[in-house]
PDB file of C-alpha atoms and ligand atoms in Angstrom:
ATOM      1  CA  MET C  13      91.736  96.292 111.688  1.00  0.00           C
ATOM      2  CA  ALA C  14      91.318  92.293 112.599  1.00  0.00           C
ATOM      3  CA  GLY C  15      89.772  92.755 115.878  1.00  0.00           C
ATOM      4  CA  GLU C  16      86.973  94.745 114.727  1.00  0.00           C
ATOM      5  CA  ALA C  17      86.257  92.727 111.787  1.00  0.00           C
ATOM      6  CA  ALA C  18      83.808  89.895 112.090  1.00  0.00           C
ATOM      7  CA  LEU C  19      85.302  86.545 112.578  1.00  0.00           C
ATOM      8  CA  SER C  20      84.865  83.860 109.816  1.00  0.00           C
ATOM      9  CA  TYR C  21      85.378  81.083 111.486  1.00  0.00           C
ATOM     10  CA  LYS C  22      84.555  80.024 114.913  1.00  0.00           C
ATOM     11  CA  ARG C  23      85.891  76.923 115.600  1.00  0.00           C
ATOM     12  CA  VAL C  24      89.843  76.336 113.865  1.00  0.00           C
ATOM     13  CA  LEU C  25      92.440  73.840 113.217  1.00  0.00           C
ATOM     14  CA  LEU C  26      95.293  75.296 112.766  1.00  0.00           C
ATOM     15  CA  LYS C  27      98.222  72.886 111.327  1.00  0.00           C
ATOM     16  CA  ILE C  28     101.736  73.657 111.729  1.00  0.00           C
ATOM     17  CA  SER C  29     104.545  71.277 110.122  1.00  0.00           C
ATOM     18  CA  GLY C  30     107.408  70.271 112.250  1.00  0.00           C
ATOM     19  CA  GLU C  31     109.824  72.404 109.736  1.00  0.00           C
ATOM     20  CA  ALA C  32     108.440  75.283 110.586  1.00  0.00           C
ATOM     21  CA  LEU C  33     109.633  74.657 114.542  1.00  0.00           C
ATOM     22  CA  MET C  34     113.058  74.502 113.639  1.00  0.00           C
ATOM     23  CA  GLY C  35     113.088  78.347 112.401  1.00  0.00           C
ATOM     24  CA  ASP C  36     116.365  79.209 110.638  1.00  0.00           C
ATOM     25  CA  GLN C  37     118.347  75.861 112.086  1.00  0.00           C
ATOM     26  CA  GLY C  38     118.506  72.880 109.762  1.00  0.00           C
ATOM     27  CA  TYR C  39     117.183  70.389 112.338  1.00  0.00           C
ATOM     28  CA  GLY C  40     115.697  69.940 115.386  1.00  0.00           C
ATOM     29  CA  ILE C  41     113.391  72.689 118.084  1.00  0.00           C
ATOM     30  CA  ASP C  42     114.411  76.191 117.938  1.00  0.00           C
ATOM     31  CA  VAL C  43     112.269  77.576 121.165  1.00  0.00           C
ATOM     32  CA  PRO C  44     112.229  81.362 120.036  1.00  0.00           C
ATOM     33  CA  ALA C  45     110.356  80.093 116.636  1.00  0.00           C
ATOM     34  CA  VAL C  46     107.978  78.291 118.382  1.00  0.00           C
ATOM     35  CA  THR C  47     107.785  80.717 120.708  1.00  0.00           C
ATOM     36  CA  LYS C  48     106.357  83.178 117.742  1.00  0.00           C
ATOM     37  CA  TYR C  49     103.622  80.928 116.767  1.00  0.00           C
ATOM     38  CA  ALA C  50     102.316  80.632 120.535  1.00  0.00           C
ATOM     39  CA  HIS C  51     101.786  84.165 120.940  1.00  0.00           C
ATOM     40  CA  GLU C  52      99.919  83.907 116.905  1.00  0.00           C
ATOM     41  CA  VAL C  53      97.628  81.504 119.083  1.00  0.00           C
ATOM     42  CA  LYS C  54      97.202  83.572 121.732  1.00  0.00           C
ATOM     43  CA  SER C  55      95.590  86.293 119.375  1.00  0.00           C
ATOM     44  CA  ALA C  56      93.928  83.682 117.891  1.00  0.00           C
ATOM     45  CA  MET C  57      92.641  82.891 121.075  1.00  0.00           C
ATOM     46  CA  ASP C  58      91.913  86.910 121.827  1.00  0.00           C
ATOM     47  CA  LEU C  59      89.582  87.490 118.959  1.00  0.00           C
ATOM     48  CA  GLY C  60      87.361  84.540 120.341  1.00  0.00           C
ATOM     49  CA  VAL C  61      87.903  81.976 118.181  1.00  0.00           C
ATOM     50  CA  GLN C  62      88.029  78.240 119.477  1.00  0.00           C
ATOM     51  CA  ILE C  63      91.334  76.880 118.483  1.00  0.00           C
ATOM     52  CA  CYS C  64      93.269  73.257 118.153  1.00  0.00           C
ATOM     53  CA  LEU C  65      96.624  72.474 116.883  1.00  0.00           C
ATOM     54  CA  VAL C  66      98.174  69.534 115.039  1.00  0.00           C
ATOM     55  CA  ILE C  67     102.039  70.086 114.803  1.00  0.00           C
ATOM     56  CA  GLY C  68     103.816  67.714 112.037  1.00  0.00           C
ATOM     57  CA  GLY C  69     107.538  65.594 113.161  1.00  0.00           C
ATOM     58  CA  GLY C  70     109.344  66.526 109.800  1.00  0.00           C
ATOM     59  CA  ASN C  71     112.090  68.745 112.056  1.00  0.00           C
ATOM     60  CA  ILE C  72     112.687  65.557 113.757  1.00  0.00           C
ATOM     61  CA  TRP C  73     111.637  62.445 112.298  1.00  0.00           C
ATOM     62  CA  ARG C  74     110.116  61.847 109.224  1.00  0.00           C
ATOM     63  CA  GLY C  75     109.353  57.605 108.116  1.00  0.00           C
ATOM     64  CA  LYS C  76     110.641  57.911 105.625  1.00  0.00           C
ATOM     65  CA  TRP C  77     114.413  58.388 106.640  1.00  0.00           C
ATOM     66  CA  GLY C  78     114.370  54.825 108.571  1.00  0.00           C
ATOM     67  CA  VAL C  79     112.580  53.531 105.255  1.00  0.00           C
ATOM     68  CA  ASP C  80     115.610  54.384 103.118  1.00  0.00           C
ATOM     69  CA  ALA C  81     117.940  53.413 105.964  1.00  0.00           C
ATOM     70  CA  GLY C  82     116.678  49.922 105.595  1.00  0.00           C
ATOM     71  CA  MET C  83     113.836  50.041 108.332  1.00  0.00           C
ATOM     72  CA  GLU C  84     110.362  48.683 107.952  1.00  0.00           C
ATOM     73  CA  ARG C  85     107.962  51.251 107.317  1.00  0.00           C
ATOM     74  CA  ALA C  86     105.332  50.739 110.641  1.00  0.00           C
ATOM     75  CA  GLN C  87     108.241  51.307 112.909  1.00  0.00           C
ATOM     76  CA  ALA C  88     109.728  54.041 111.247  1.00  0.00           C
ATOM     77  CA  ASP C  89     106.424  55.802 111.306  1.00  0.00           C
ATOM     78  CA  GLN C  90     105.561  55.695 115.233  1.00  0.00           C
ATOM     79  CA  MET C  91     109.098  56.627 115.285  1.00  0.00           C
ATOM     80  CA  GLY C  92     107.892  59.832 113.081  1.00  0.00           C
ATOM     81  CA  MET C  93     104.498  59.697 115.183  1.00  0.00           C
ATOM     82  CA  LEU C  94     107.247  60.227 118.693  1.00  0.00           C
ATOM     83  CA  ALA C  95     108.378  62.895 117.106  1.00  0.00           C
ATOM     84  CA  THR C  96     105.113  64.812 117.185  1.00  0.00           C
ATOM     85  CA  VAL C  97     104.396  64.467 120.647  1.00  0.00           C
ATOM     86  CA  MET C  98     107.843  66.321 121.558  1.00  0.00           C
ATOM     87  CA  ASN C  99     106.876  69.197 119.531  1.00  0.00           C
ATOM     88  CA  ALA C 100     103.146  69.437 121.118  1.00  0.00           C
ATOM     89  CA  PHE C 101     104.925  69.112 124.593  1.00  0.00           C
ATOM     90  CA  VAL C 102     107.286  72.209 123.662  1.00  0.00           C
ATOM     91  CA  MET C 103     104.524  74.164 121.896  1.00  0.00           C
ATOM     92  CA  GLN C 104     102.179  73.648 125.359  1.00  0.00           C
ATOM     93  CA  ASN C 105     104.910  74.557 127.155  1.00  0.00           C
ATOM     94  CA  ALA C 106     105.005  77.997 124.835  1.00  0.00           C
ATOM     95  CA  LEU C 107     101.631  78.159 125.302  1.00  0.00           C
ATOM     96  CA  GLU C 108     101.087  77.787 128.782  1.00  0.00           C
ATOM     97  CA  ASN C 109     104.595  80.253 129.519  1.00  0.00           C
ATOM     98  CA  ILE C 110     102.448  83.448 127.904  1.00  0.00           C
ATOM     99  CA  GLY C 111      99.173  82.233 129.763  1.00  0.00           C
ATOM    100  CA  VAL C 112      97.148  79.782 127.150  1.00  0.00           C
ATOM    101  CA  ARG C 113      96.009  76.821 128.944  1.00  0.00           C
ATOM    102  CA  THR C 114      96.457  73.916 127.008  1.00  0.00           C
ATOM    103  CA  ARG C 115      95.662  69.962 127.071  1.00  0.00           C
ATOM    104  CA  VAL C 116      97.841  67.701 124.520  1.00  0.00           C
ATOM    105  CA  GLN C 117      95.805  64.573 123.446  1.00  0.00           C
ATOM    106  CA  SER C 118      97.881  62.066 121.754  1.00  0.00           C
ATOM    107  CA  GLY C 119      96.370  59.424 119.121  1.00  0.00           C
ATOM    108  CA  VAL C 120      98.885  56.812 120.667  1.00  0.00           C
ATOM    109  CA  SER C 121      97.856  56.223 124.531  1.00  0.00           C
ATOM    110  CA  MET C 122     100.675  57.502 126.831  1.00  0.00           C
ATOM    111  CA  PRO C 123      98.620  57.630 130.106  1.00  0.00           C
ATOM    112  CA  THR C 124     101.654  59.086 131.942  1.00  0.00           C
ATOM    113  CA  ILE C 125     102.505  62.242 129.898  1.00  0.00           C
ATOM    114  CA  CYS C 126      99.231  63.225 128.449  1.00  0.00           C
ATOM    115  CA  GLU C 127      95.472  62.489 128.171  1.00  0.00           C
ATOM    116  CA  PRO C 128      94.490  60.011 125.579  1.00  0.00           C
ATOM    117  CA  PHE C 129      92.393  61.609 122.193  1.00  0.00           C
ATOM    118  CA  ILE C 130      88.867  61.269 123.298  1.00  0.00           C
ATOM    119  CA  ARG C 131      86.753  63.028 121.314  1.00  0.00           C
ATOM    120  CA  ARG C 132      83.685  64.728 123.505  1.00  0.00           C
ATOM    121  CA  ARG C 133      86.716  65.284 126.276  1.00  0.00           C
ATOM    122  CA  ALA C 134      88.892  67.586 123.271  1.00  0.00           C
ATOM    123  CA  ILE C 135      85.750  69.125 122.820  1.00  0.00           C
ATOM    124  CA  ARG C 136      84.801  70.279 126.617  1.00  0.00           C
ATOM    125  CA  HIS C 137      88.453  71.756 126.652  1.00  0.00           C
ATOM    126  CA  MET C 138      87.895  73.921 124.095  1.00  0.00           C
ATOM    127  CA  GLU C 139      84.641  75.563 124.758  1.00  0.00           C
ATOM    128  CA  LYS C 140      85.848  76.263 128.417  1.00  0.00           C
ATOM    129  CA  GLY C 141      88.355  78.209 126.305  1.00  0.00           C
ATOM    130  CA  ARG C 142      91.731  75.756 126.693  1.00  0.00           C
ATOM    131  CA  VAL C 143      93.692  75.474 123.099  1.00  0.00           C
ATOM    132  CA  VAL C 144      93.958  71.462 122.696  1.00  0.00           C
ATOM    133  CA  ILE C 145      97.119  70.144 120.518  1.00  0.00           C
ATOM    134  CA  PHE C 146      96.421  66.632 118.998  1.00  0.00           C
ATOM    135  CA  ALA C 147      99.930  64.749 118.920  1.00  0.00           C
ATOM    136  CA  ALA C 148     100.841  61.337 117.130  1.00  0.00           C
ATOM    137  CA  GLY C 149      98.852  62.208 114.108  1.00  0.00           C
ATOM    138  CA  THR C 150      96.077  59.786 113.361  1.00  0.00           C
ATOM    139  CA  GLY C 151      97.983  57.432 115.332  1.00  0.00           C
ATOM    140  CA  ASN C 152      98.658  55.029 112.928  1.00  0.00           C
ATOM    141  CA  PRO C 153     101.554  54.551 110.538  1.00  0.00           C
ATOM    142  CA  PHE C 154     101.420  55.147 106.918  1.00  0.00           C
ATOM    143  CA  PHE C 155      99.526  58.149 107.768  1.00  0.00           C
ATOM    144  CA  THR C 156     100.905  61.836 107.536  1.00  0.00           C
ATOM    145  CA  THR C 157     100.205  64.653 109.950  1.00  0.00           C
ATOM    146  CA  ASP C 158      98.354  66.160 107.437  1.00  0.00           C
ATOM    147  CA  THR C 159      95.954  63.687 107.076  1.00  0.00           C
ATOM    148  CA  GLY C 160      95.782  63.424 111.160  1.00  0.00           C
ATOM    149  CA  ALA C 161      94.717  67.463 111.084  1.00  0.00           C
ATOM    150  CA  ALA C 162      92.232  66.630 108.742  1.00  0.00           C
ATOM    151  CA  LEU C 163      90.599  63.252 110.860  1.00  0.00           C
ATOM    152  CA  ARG C 164      90.735  65.903 113.943  1.00  0.00           C
ATOM    153  CA  ALA C 165      89.053  68.679 111.795  1.00  0.00           C
ATOM    154  CA  ALA C 166      86.196  66.538 111.113  1.00  0.00           C
ATOM    155  CA  GLU C 167      85.942  64.981 114.549  1.00  0.00           C
ATOM    156  CA  MET C 168      85.971  68.411 116.196  1.00  0.00           C
ATOM    157  CA  ASN C 169      83.134  69.934 113.512  1.00  0.00           C
ATOM    158  CA  CYS C 170      85.939  72.905 112.939  1.00  0.00           C
ATOM    159  CA  ASP C 171      84.965  75.311 110.358  1.00  0.00           C
ATOM    160  CA  ALA C 172      88.108  75.322 108.995  1.00  0.00           C
ATOM    161  CA  MET C 173      91.368  73.664 108.388  1.00  0.00           C
ATOM    162  CA  LEU C 174      94.026  76.517 108.122  1.00  0.00           C
ATOM    163  CA  LYS C 175      97.600  75.404 106.794  1.00  0.00           C
ATOM    164  CA  GLY C 176     100.091  77.599 107.943  1.00  0.00           C
ATOM    165  CA  THR C 177     103.293  77.088 105.485  1.00  0.00           C
ATOM    166  CA  GLN C 178     106.475  79.515 104.644  1.00  0.00           C
ATOM    167  CA  VAL C 179     104.733  80.845 101.819  1.00  0.00           C
ATOM    168  CA  ASP C 180     101.386  82.729 101.609  1.00  0.00           C
ATOM    169  CA  GLY C 181      99.490  80.008  99.130  1.00  0.00           C
ATOM    170  CA  VAL C 182      99.208  77.657  96.788  1.00  0.00           C
ATOM    171  CA  TYR C 183     101.005  78.119  93.901  1.00  0.00           C
ATOM    172  CA  SER C 184     101.413  76.466  90.135  1.00  0.00           C
ATOM    173  CA  ALA C 185     105.178  76.173  90.981  1.00  0.00           C
ATOM    174  CA  ASP C 186     107.634  76.289  93.998  1.00  0.00           C
ATOM    175  CA  PRO C 187     107.799  80.020  93.955  1.00  0.00           C
ATOM    176  CA  LYS C 188     111.500  79.576  95.013  1.00  0.00           C
ATOM    177  CA  LEU C 189     112.301  77.900  92.277  1.00  0.00           C
ATOM    178  CA  ASP C 190     110.028  78.645  89.462  1.00  0.00           C
ATOM    179  CA  LYS C 191     109.698  82.693  89.196  1.00  0.00           C
ATOM    180  CA  ASN C 192     106.758  82.149  86.602  1.00  0.00           C
ATOM    181  CA  ALA C 193     104.753  80.511  89.098  1.00  0.00           C
ATOM    182  CA  THR C 194     101.809  81.981  89.448  1.00  0.00           C
ATOM    183  CA  LYS C 195      99.625  82.336  92.834  1.00  0.00           C
ATOM    184  CA  PHE C 196      95.968  80.786  93.270  1.00  0.00           C
ATOM    185  CA  LYS C 197      92.967  83.043  95.281  1.00  0.00           C
ATOM    186  CA  GLU C 198      90.888  79.997  95.616  1.00  0.00           C
ATOM    187  CA  LEU C 199      91.206  76.186  94.379  1.00  0.00           C
ATOM    188  CA  ASP C 200      88.357  73.555  93.981  1.00  0.00           C
ATOM    189  CA  TYR C 201      89.491  70.130  96.759  1.00  0.00           C
ATOM    190  CA  MET C 202      89.183  68.792  93.044  1.00  0.00           C
ATOM    191  CA  GLN C 203      91.345  70.877  91.258  1.00  0.00           C
ATOM    192  CA  VAL C 204      94.126  70.324  94.032  1.00  0.00           C
ATOM    193  CA  LEU C 205      93.499  66.852  93.281  1.00  0.00           C
ATOM    194  CA  SER C 206      93.718  66.187  89.789  1.00  0.00           C
ATOM    195  CA  MET C 207      96.903  69.061  89.110  1.00  0.00           C
ATOM    196  CA  GLU C 208      99.006  67.214  92.149  1.00  0.00           C
ATOM    197  CA  LEU C 209      99.500  70.874  93.832  1.00  0.00           C
ATOM    198  CA  LYS C 210     101.497  69.750  96.575  1.00  0.00           C
ATOM    199  CA  VAL C 211      99.583  71.178  99.311  1.00  0.00           C
ATOM    200  CA  MET C 212      98.881  68.063 101.890  1.00  0.00           C
ATOM    201  CA  ASP C 213      98.182  64.546 100.793  1.00  0.00           C
ATOM    202  CA  ALA C 214      95.655  63.402  98.774  1.00  0.00           C
ATOM    203  CA  THR C 215      94.090  61.800 101.769  1.00  0.00           C
ATOM    204  CA  ALA C 216      94.166  64.321 103.620  1.00  0.00           C
ATOM    205  CA  ILE C 217      92.661  66.580 100.857  1.00  0.00           C
ATOM    206  CA  SER C 218      89.958  63.674 100.582  1.00  0.00           C
ATOM    207  CA  LEU C 219      88.645  63.645 104.245  1.00  0.00           C
ATOM    208  CA  LEU C 220      88.090  67.384 104.059  1.00  0.00           C
ATOM    209  CA  LYS C 221      86.512  67.879 100.586  1.00  0.00           C
ATOM    210  CA  GLU C 222      83.855  64.503 101.992  1.00  0.00           C
ATOM    211  CA  ASN C 223      83.333  67.016 105.380  1.00  0.00           C
ATOM    212  CA  ASN C 224      83.250  70.097 103.068  1.00  0.00           C
ATOM    213  CA  ILE C 225      85.374  71.738 106.090  1.00  0.00           C
ATOM    214  CA  PRO C 226      87.764  73.977 103.876  1.00  0.00           C
ATOM    215  CA  ILE C 227      91.390  74.463 103.737  1.00  0.00           C
ATOM    216  CA  VAL C 228      93.494  77.583 104.212  1.00  0.00           C
ATOM    217  CA  VAL C 229      97.100  78.113 103.311  1.00  0.00           C
ATOM    218  CA  PHE C 230      98.981  80.915 104.807  1.00  0.00           C
ATOM    219  CA  ARG C 231     102.410  82.245 105.680  1.00  0.00           C
ATOM    220  CA  ILE C 232     102.709  81.622 109.741  1.00  0.00           C
ATOM    221  CA  ARG C 233     105.426  83.108 109.905  1.00  0.00           C
ATOM    222  CA  ASP C 234     104.590  87.254 109.588  1.00  0.00           C
ATOM    223  CA  GLN C 235     103.461  88.561 113.210  1.00  0.00           C
ATOM    224  CA  GLY C 236      99.405  88.484 112.814  1.00  0.00           C
ATOM    225  CA  ASN C 237      98.792  86.810 110.114  1.00  0.00           C
ATOM    226  CA  LEU C 238      97.019  83.983 111.889  1.00  0.00           C
ATOM    227  CA  ALA C 239      94.580  86.821 113.410  1.00  0.00           C
ATOM    228  CA  LYS C 240      94.006  87.891 109.674  1.00  0.00           C
ATOM    229  CA  VAL C 241      93.277  84.946 108.315  1.00  0.00           C
ATOM    230  CA  LEU C 242      90.096  84.518 110.694  1.00  0.00           C
ATOM    231  CA  VAL C 243      88.930  87.458 109.516  1.00  0.00           C
ATOM    232  CA  GLY C 244      89.271  87.090 106.094  1.00  0.00           C
ATOM    233  CA  GLN C 245      92.356  89.345 105.695  1.00  0.00           C
ATOM    234  CA  ALA C 246      95.185  87.963 105.004  1.00  0.00           C
ATOM    235  CA  PRO C 247      97.171  86.496 101.944  1.00  0.00           C
ATOM    236  CA  SER C 248      96.115  82.970 101.620  1.00  0.00           C
ATOM    237  CA  THR C 249      94.700  80.155  98.784  1.00  0.00           C
ATOM    238  CA  ILE C 250      91.007  78.946 100.219  1.00  0.00           C
ATOM    239  CA  ILE C 251      90.644  75.423  98.992  1.00  0.00           C
ATOM    240  CA  SER C 252      86.604  74.697  98.808  1.00  0.00           C
ATOM    241  CA  GLY C 253      83.895  72.782  97.381  1.00  0.00           C
ATOM    242  CA  ARG C 254      82.297  76.452  96.452  1.00  0.00           C
ATOM    243  CA  LYS C 255      84.531  77.661  93.904  1.00  0.00           C
TER     244      LYS C 255
HETATM  245  N1  UDP O 229     103.011  59.904 111.155  1.00  0.00           N
HETATM  246  C1  UDP O 229     103.060  58.736 110.987  1.00  0.00           C
HETATM  247  N2  UDP O 229     100.947  58.854 111.067  1.00  0.00           N
HETATM  248  C2  UDP O 229     100.295  59.735 111.441  1.00  0.00           C
HETATM  249  C3  UDP O 229     100.987  61.029 111.033  1.00  0.00           C
HETATM  250  C4  UDP O 229     102.525  60.727 111.447  1.00  0.00           C
HETATM  251  O1  UDP O 229     102.792  57.563 111.446  1.00  0.00           O
HETATM  252  O2  UDP O 229      99.268  59.429 111.433  1.00  0.00           O
HETATM  253  C5  UDP O 229     104.456  60.126 110.877  1.00  0.00           C
HETATM  254  C6  UDP O 229     105.038  59.312 109.797  1.00  0.00           C
HETATM  255  O3  UDP O 229     106.192  58.909 109.832  1.00  0.00           O
HETATM  256  C7  UDP O 229     105.459  61.478 109.711  1.00  0.00           C
HETATM  257  C8  UDP O 229     106.179  61.996 110.617  1.00  0.00           C
HETATM  258  O4  UDP O 229     105.315  61.180 111.778  1.00  0.00           O
HETATM  259  O5  UDP O 229     106.658  61.545 108.428  1.00  0.00           O
HETATM  260  C9  UDP O 229     106.287  62.924 110.750  1.00  0.00           C
HETATM  261  O6  UDP O 229     105.302  63.449 110.746  1.00  0.00           O
HETATM  262  P1  UDP O 229     104.970  64.582 108.764  1.00  0.00           P
HETATM  263  O7  UDP O 229     106.165  63.897 108.208  1.00  0.00           O
HETATM  264  O8  UDP O 229     103.581  64.453 108.644  1.00  0.00           O
HETATM  265  O9  UDP O 229     105.468  65.721 109.370  1.00  0.00           O
HETATM  266  P2  UDP O 229     105.456  67.131 109.254  1.00  0.00           P
HETATM  267  O10 UDP O 229     105.930  66.864 107.275  1.00  0.00           O
HETATM  268  O11 UDP O 229     104.053  68.276 109.139  1.00  0.00           O
HETATM  269  O12 UDP O 229     106.442  68.224 110.020  1.00  0.00           O
END
């Protein structure tokens, strides 16, 4: 099985949305759900893959919520970035509880609680077998954590960005709402952009396209799936420039 097959990637960035951390709750952090993802990351590490993480913040705060309530966008987005730091910490705890060594690096400097993002130091951590969790997205408002993930994947010379979602790939429409929705096995970056498929925002896709980093969209909730993705055995959609 997964352990015996050849690894498709040596270094990957895994992006998990904030919503995945709320499990079946409607809001916030569900620690058992986070623990489940931590085990997924551990099995990936056990295969010998270097792995870094970006976690969203949508389970706690999205800039849009503030804007809709009359807040200034930049400050509402800064709150969103702070939410991702909380998520990074809960994931750090869950990983360390099962013996995975980690570091959190934040795009917004907060030196008393975690390291700032320093690219070369992050690479060194990964070489030493630590999982680096990148918090606070890009560190700038007006962006998303998908774009933050694309940026860090490029900076860290990752072989792929893995996007763990609630569905097992990219569909022509929302499979929960449309029973005729069909799944794409492979897509080109340009198809994602021109068909306006709701995988991630255009800024993130463009950055990954420019740096020729493939995106693997897969279902994160199924146990063992992350390890299967790493050996090319999980149901997924692969977005690249080589279709
Ligand atoms: N955010 C930001 N800059 C970034 C990344 C995130 O301002 O580089 C803010 C933005 O307000 C966003 C919130 O953080 O709504 C939470 O991130 P996101 O919506 O990407 O989380 P996800 O949907 O993955 O849970």
